[in-house]
CSV table of C-alpha atoms in Angstrom, one decimal:
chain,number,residue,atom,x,y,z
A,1,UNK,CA,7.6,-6.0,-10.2
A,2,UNK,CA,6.5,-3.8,-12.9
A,3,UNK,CA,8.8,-2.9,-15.8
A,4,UNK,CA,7.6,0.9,-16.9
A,5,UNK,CA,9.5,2.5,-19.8
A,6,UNK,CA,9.4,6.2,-20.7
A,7,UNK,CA,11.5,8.6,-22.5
A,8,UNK,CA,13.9,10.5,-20.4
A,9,UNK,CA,13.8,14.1,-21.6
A,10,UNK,CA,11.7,15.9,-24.4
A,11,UNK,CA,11.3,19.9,-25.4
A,12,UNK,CA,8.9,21.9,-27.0
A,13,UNK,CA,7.7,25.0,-27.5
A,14,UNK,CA,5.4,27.4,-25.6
A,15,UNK,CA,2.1,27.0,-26.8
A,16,UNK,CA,2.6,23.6,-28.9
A,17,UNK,CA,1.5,20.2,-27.6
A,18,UNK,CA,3.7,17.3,-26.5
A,19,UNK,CA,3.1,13.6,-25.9
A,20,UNK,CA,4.7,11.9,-24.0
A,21,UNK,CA,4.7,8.0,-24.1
A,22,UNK,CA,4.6,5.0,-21.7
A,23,UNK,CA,5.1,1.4,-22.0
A,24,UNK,CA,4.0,-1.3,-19.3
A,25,UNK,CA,4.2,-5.0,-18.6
A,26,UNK,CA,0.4,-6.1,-19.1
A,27,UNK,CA,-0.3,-9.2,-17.1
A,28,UNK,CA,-2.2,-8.5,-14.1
A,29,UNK,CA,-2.4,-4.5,-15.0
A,30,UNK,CA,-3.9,-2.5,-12.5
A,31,UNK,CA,-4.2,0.8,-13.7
A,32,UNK,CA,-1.8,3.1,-14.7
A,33,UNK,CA,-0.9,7.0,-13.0
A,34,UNK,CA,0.9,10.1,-13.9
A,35,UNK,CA,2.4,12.6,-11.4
A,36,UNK,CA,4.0,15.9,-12.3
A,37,UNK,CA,7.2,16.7,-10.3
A,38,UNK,CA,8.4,20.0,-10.3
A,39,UNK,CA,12.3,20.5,-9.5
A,40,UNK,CA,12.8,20.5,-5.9
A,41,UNK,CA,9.0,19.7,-5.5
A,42,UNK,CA,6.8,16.3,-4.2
A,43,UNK,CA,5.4,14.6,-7.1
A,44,UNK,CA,1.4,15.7,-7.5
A,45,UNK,CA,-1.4,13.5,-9.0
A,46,UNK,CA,-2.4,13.7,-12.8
A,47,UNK,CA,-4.5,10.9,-13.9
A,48,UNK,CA,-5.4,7.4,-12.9
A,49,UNK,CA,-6.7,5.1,-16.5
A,50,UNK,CA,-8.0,1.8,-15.8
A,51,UNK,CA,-9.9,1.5,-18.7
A,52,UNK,CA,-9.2,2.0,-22.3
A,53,UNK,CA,-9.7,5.2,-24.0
A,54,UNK,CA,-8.7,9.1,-23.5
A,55,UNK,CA,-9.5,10.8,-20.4
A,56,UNK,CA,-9.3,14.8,-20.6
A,57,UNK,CA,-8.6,17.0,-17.7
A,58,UNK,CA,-8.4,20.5,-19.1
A,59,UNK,CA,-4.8,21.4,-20.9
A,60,UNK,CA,-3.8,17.5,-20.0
A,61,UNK,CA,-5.4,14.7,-21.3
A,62,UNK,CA,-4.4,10.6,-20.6
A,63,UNK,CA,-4.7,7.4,-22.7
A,64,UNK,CA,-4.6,4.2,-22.3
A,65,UNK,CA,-4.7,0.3,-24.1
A,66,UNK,CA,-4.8,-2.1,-22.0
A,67,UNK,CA,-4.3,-4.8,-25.0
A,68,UNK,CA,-0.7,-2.8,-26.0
A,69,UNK,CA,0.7,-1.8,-22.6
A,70,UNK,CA,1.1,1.9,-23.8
A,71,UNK,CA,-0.7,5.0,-21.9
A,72,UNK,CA,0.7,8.8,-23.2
A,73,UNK,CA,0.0,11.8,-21.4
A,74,UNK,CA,-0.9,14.9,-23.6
A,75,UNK,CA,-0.3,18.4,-22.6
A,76,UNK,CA,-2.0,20.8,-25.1
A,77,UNK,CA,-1.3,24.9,-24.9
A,78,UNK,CA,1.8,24.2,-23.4
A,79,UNK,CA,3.1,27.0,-21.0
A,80,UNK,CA,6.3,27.6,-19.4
A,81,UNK,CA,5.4,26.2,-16.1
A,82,UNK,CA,4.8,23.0,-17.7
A,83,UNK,CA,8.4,22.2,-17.6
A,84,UNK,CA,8.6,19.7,-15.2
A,85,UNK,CA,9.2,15.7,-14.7
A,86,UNK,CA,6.6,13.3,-15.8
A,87,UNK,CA,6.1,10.3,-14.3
A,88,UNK,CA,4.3,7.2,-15.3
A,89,UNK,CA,3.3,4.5,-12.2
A,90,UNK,CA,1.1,1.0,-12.8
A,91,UNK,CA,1.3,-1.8,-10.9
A,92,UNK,CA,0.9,-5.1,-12.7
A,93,UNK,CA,1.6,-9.0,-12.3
A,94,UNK,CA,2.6,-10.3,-8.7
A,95,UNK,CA,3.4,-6.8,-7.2
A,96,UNK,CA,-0.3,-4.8,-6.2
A,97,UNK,CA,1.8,-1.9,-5.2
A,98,UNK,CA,2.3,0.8,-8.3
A,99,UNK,CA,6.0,1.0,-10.3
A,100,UNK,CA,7.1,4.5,-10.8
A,101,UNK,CA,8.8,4.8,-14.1
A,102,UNK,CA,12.1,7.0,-14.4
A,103,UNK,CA,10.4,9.9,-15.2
A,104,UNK,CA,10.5,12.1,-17.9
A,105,UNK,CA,11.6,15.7,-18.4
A,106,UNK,CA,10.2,18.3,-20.3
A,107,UNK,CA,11.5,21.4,-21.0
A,108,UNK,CA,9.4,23.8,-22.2
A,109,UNK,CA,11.1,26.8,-24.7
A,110,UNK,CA,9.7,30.1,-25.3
B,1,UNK,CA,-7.0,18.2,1.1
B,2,UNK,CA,-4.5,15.8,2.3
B,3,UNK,CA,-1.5,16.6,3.9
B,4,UNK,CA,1.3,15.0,4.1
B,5,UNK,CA,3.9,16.4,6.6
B,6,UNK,CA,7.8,15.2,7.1
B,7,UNK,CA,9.7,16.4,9.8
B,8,UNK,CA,12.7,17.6,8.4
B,9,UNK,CA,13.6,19.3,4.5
B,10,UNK,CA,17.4,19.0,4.6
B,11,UNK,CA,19.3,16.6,7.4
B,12,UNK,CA,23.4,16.5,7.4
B,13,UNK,CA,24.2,13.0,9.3
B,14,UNK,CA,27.8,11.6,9.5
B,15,UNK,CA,28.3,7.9,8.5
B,16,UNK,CA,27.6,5.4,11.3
B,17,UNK,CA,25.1,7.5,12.5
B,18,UNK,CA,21.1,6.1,13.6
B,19,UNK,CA,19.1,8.1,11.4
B,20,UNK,CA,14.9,8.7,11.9
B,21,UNK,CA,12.5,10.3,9.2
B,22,UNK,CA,9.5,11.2,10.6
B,23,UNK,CA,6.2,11.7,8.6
B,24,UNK,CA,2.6,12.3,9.4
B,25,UNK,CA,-0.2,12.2,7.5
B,26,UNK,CA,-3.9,13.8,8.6
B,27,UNK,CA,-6.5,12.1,6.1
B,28,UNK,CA,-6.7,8.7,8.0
B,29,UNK,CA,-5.5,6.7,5.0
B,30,UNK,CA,-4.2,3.2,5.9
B,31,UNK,CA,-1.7,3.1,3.4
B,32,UNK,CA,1.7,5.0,3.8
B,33,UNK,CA,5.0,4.6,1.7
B,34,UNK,CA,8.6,5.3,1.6
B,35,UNK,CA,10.1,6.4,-1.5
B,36,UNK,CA,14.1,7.2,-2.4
B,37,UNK,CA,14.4,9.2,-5.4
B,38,UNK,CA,18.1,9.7,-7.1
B,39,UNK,CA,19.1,11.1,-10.4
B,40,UNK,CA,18.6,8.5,-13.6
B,41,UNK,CA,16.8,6.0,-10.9
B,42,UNK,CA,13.5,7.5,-10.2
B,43,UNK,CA,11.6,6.7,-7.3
B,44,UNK,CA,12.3,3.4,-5.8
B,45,UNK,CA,10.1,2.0,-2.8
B,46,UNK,CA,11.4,1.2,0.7
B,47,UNK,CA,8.9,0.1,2.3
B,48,UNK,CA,5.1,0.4,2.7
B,49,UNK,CA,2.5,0.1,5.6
B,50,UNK,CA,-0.5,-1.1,5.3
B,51,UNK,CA,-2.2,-0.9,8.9
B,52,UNK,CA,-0.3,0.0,11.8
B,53,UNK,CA,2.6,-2.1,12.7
B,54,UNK,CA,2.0,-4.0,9.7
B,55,UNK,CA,4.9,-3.8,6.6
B,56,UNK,CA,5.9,-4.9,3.6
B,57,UNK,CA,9.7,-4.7,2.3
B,58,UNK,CA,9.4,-2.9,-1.1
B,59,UNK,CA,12.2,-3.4,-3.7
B,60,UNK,CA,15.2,-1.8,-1.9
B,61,UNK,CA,15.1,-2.4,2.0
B,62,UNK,CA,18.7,-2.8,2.6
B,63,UNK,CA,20.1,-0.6,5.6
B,64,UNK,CA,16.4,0.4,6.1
B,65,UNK,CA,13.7,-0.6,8.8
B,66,UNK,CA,10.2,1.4,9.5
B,67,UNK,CA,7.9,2.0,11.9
B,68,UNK,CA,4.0,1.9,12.1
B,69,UNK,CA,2.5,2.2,15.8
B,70,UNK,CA,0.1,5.3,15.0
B,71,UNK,CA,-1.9,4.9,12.1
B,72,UNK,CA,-1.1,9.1,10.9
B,73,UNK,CA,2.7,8.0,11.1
B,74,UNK,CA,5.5,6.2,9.6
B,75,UNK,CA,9.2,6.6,10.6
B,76,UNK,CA,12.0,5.1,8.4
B,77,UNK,CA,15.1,4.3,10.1
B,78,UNK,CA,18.7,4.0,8.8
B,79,UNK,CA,20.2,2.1,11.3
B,80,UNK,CA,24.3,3.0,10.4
B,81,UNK,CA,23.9,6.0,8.0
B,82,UNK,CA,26.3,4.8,4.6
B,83,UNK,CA,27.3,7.5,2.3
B,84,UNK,CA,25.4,5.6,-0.8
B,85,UNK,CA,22.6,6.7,1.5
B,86,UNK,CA,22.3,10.4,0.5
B,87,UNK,CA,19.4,11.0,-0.8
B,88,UNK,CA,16.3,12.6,-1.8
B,89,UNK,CA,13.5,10.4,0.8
B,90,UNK,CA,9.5,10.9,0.0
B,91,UNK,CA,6.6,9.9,1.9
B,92,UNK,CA,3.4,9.1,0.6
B,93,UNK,CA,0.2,7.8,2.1
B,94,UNK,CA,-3.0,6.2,-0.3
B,95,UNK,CA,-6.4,5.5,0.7
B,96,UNK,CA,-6.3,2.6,-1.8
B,97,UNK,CA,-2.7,0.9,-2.6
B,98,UNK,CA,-4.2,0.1,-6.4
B,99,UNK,CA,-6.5,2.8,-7.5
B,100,UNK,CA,-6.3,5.6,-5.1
B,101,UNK,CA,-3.4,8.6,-5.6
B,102,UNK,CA,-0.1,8.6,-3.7
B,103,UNK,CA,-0.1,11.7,-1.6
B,104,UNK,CA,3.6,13.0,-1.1
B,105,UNK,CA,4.9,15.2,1.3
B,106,UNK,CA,7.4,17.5,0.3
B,107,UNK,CA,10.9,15.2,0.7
B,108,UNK,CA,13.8,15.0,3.1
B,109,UNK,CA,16.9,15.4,1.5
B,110,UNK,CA,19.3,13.7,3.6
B,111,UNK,CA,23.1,13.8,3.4
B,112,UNK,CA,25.5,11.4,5.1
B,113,UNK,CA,29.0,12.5,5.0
């Protein structure tokens, strides 16, 4: 299967912006997702990047290079309610079906 | 917008027990998953329909089984309950497996004493 690596917890600041970073096995890539998981909450869909390049979606913009196995998720403006998990899914090589990655927690200060 | 509905939000089940986790789906998507989610692990998949009564073991199937004979739903069964069973379990369903969003529905957490 797909080996996804992301950073396990991050904070930052009300109104700042905060990348967070994720690294995946390249051969046979798919296309790479990010959910948002608020505690005690089902993950919800992000983004989806096939393709190289950044894709912007308000506040929350995704990149991705195919080439370097690395996609970040950027949250601009941050607010409060932006402290939640991150989590970064691809599927690659033999396995069709996306990875999720461990996730990544943010907390967001005032 | 899809919905993704599981039967129960919080289960108590003693070890030994036959366990069933029931979820339904109303966007006619023929994919539908079954996700664990602990602490430090993430989610981890179970299993994972494809069509009905079709399935695919998915990297931790141990102590599970599923079933697929309705294309809206997809049970997971623990056959004997095991403590190292208590979990957090999520149902998804996709329209694609590779490019389309995983739909959740809001999670069973499931305790076996």
């Amino acid at each position: 299967g797909q080996n996804i690596d992301q950073p396990t917890e991050m904070t930052a600041t009300e109104g700042a912006i905060v990348q967070i970073n994720c690294t995946y096995q390249t051969s046979g890539f798919n296309g790479l997702f990010w959910y948002q998981q608020h505690a005690g909450e089902a993950p919800t869909f992000l983004s989806y990047n096939v393709l190289d390049g950044l894709e912007e979606k308000g506040r929350f913009s995704s990149f991705l290079s195919r080439s370097k196995g690395y996609s970040y998720l950027l949250l601009k403006e941050l607010q409060m309610k932006d402290s939640a998990s991150y989590l970064c899914a691809g599927g690659a090589g033999g396995s069709y079906i996306p990875t999720f990655g461990r996730g990544t927690s943010l907390i967001v200060h005032p | 917008d899809v919905k993704v509905t599981q039967s129960s939000r919080y289960l108590v089940k003693r070890t030994g027990e036959k366990v069933f986790l029931e979820c339904v789906q109303d966007m006619d998507h023929e994919n539908m998953f079954w996700y664990r989610q602990d602490p430090g692990l993430g989610l981890r998949l179970i299993y994972f329909s494809y069509d009905v009564k079709m399935k695919e073991k998915g990297d931790i199937p141990e102590g599970y089984s599923v079933s697929r004979e309705k294309k809206e739903r997809f049970s997971l069964i623990l056959e004997s309950a095991s403590t190292n069973q208590t979990s957090m379990y999520l149902c998804a369903s996709s329209l694609s497996v590779t490019d389309s969003p995983l739909h959740f529905g809001n999670g069973t957490r499931l305790t076996v004493t």
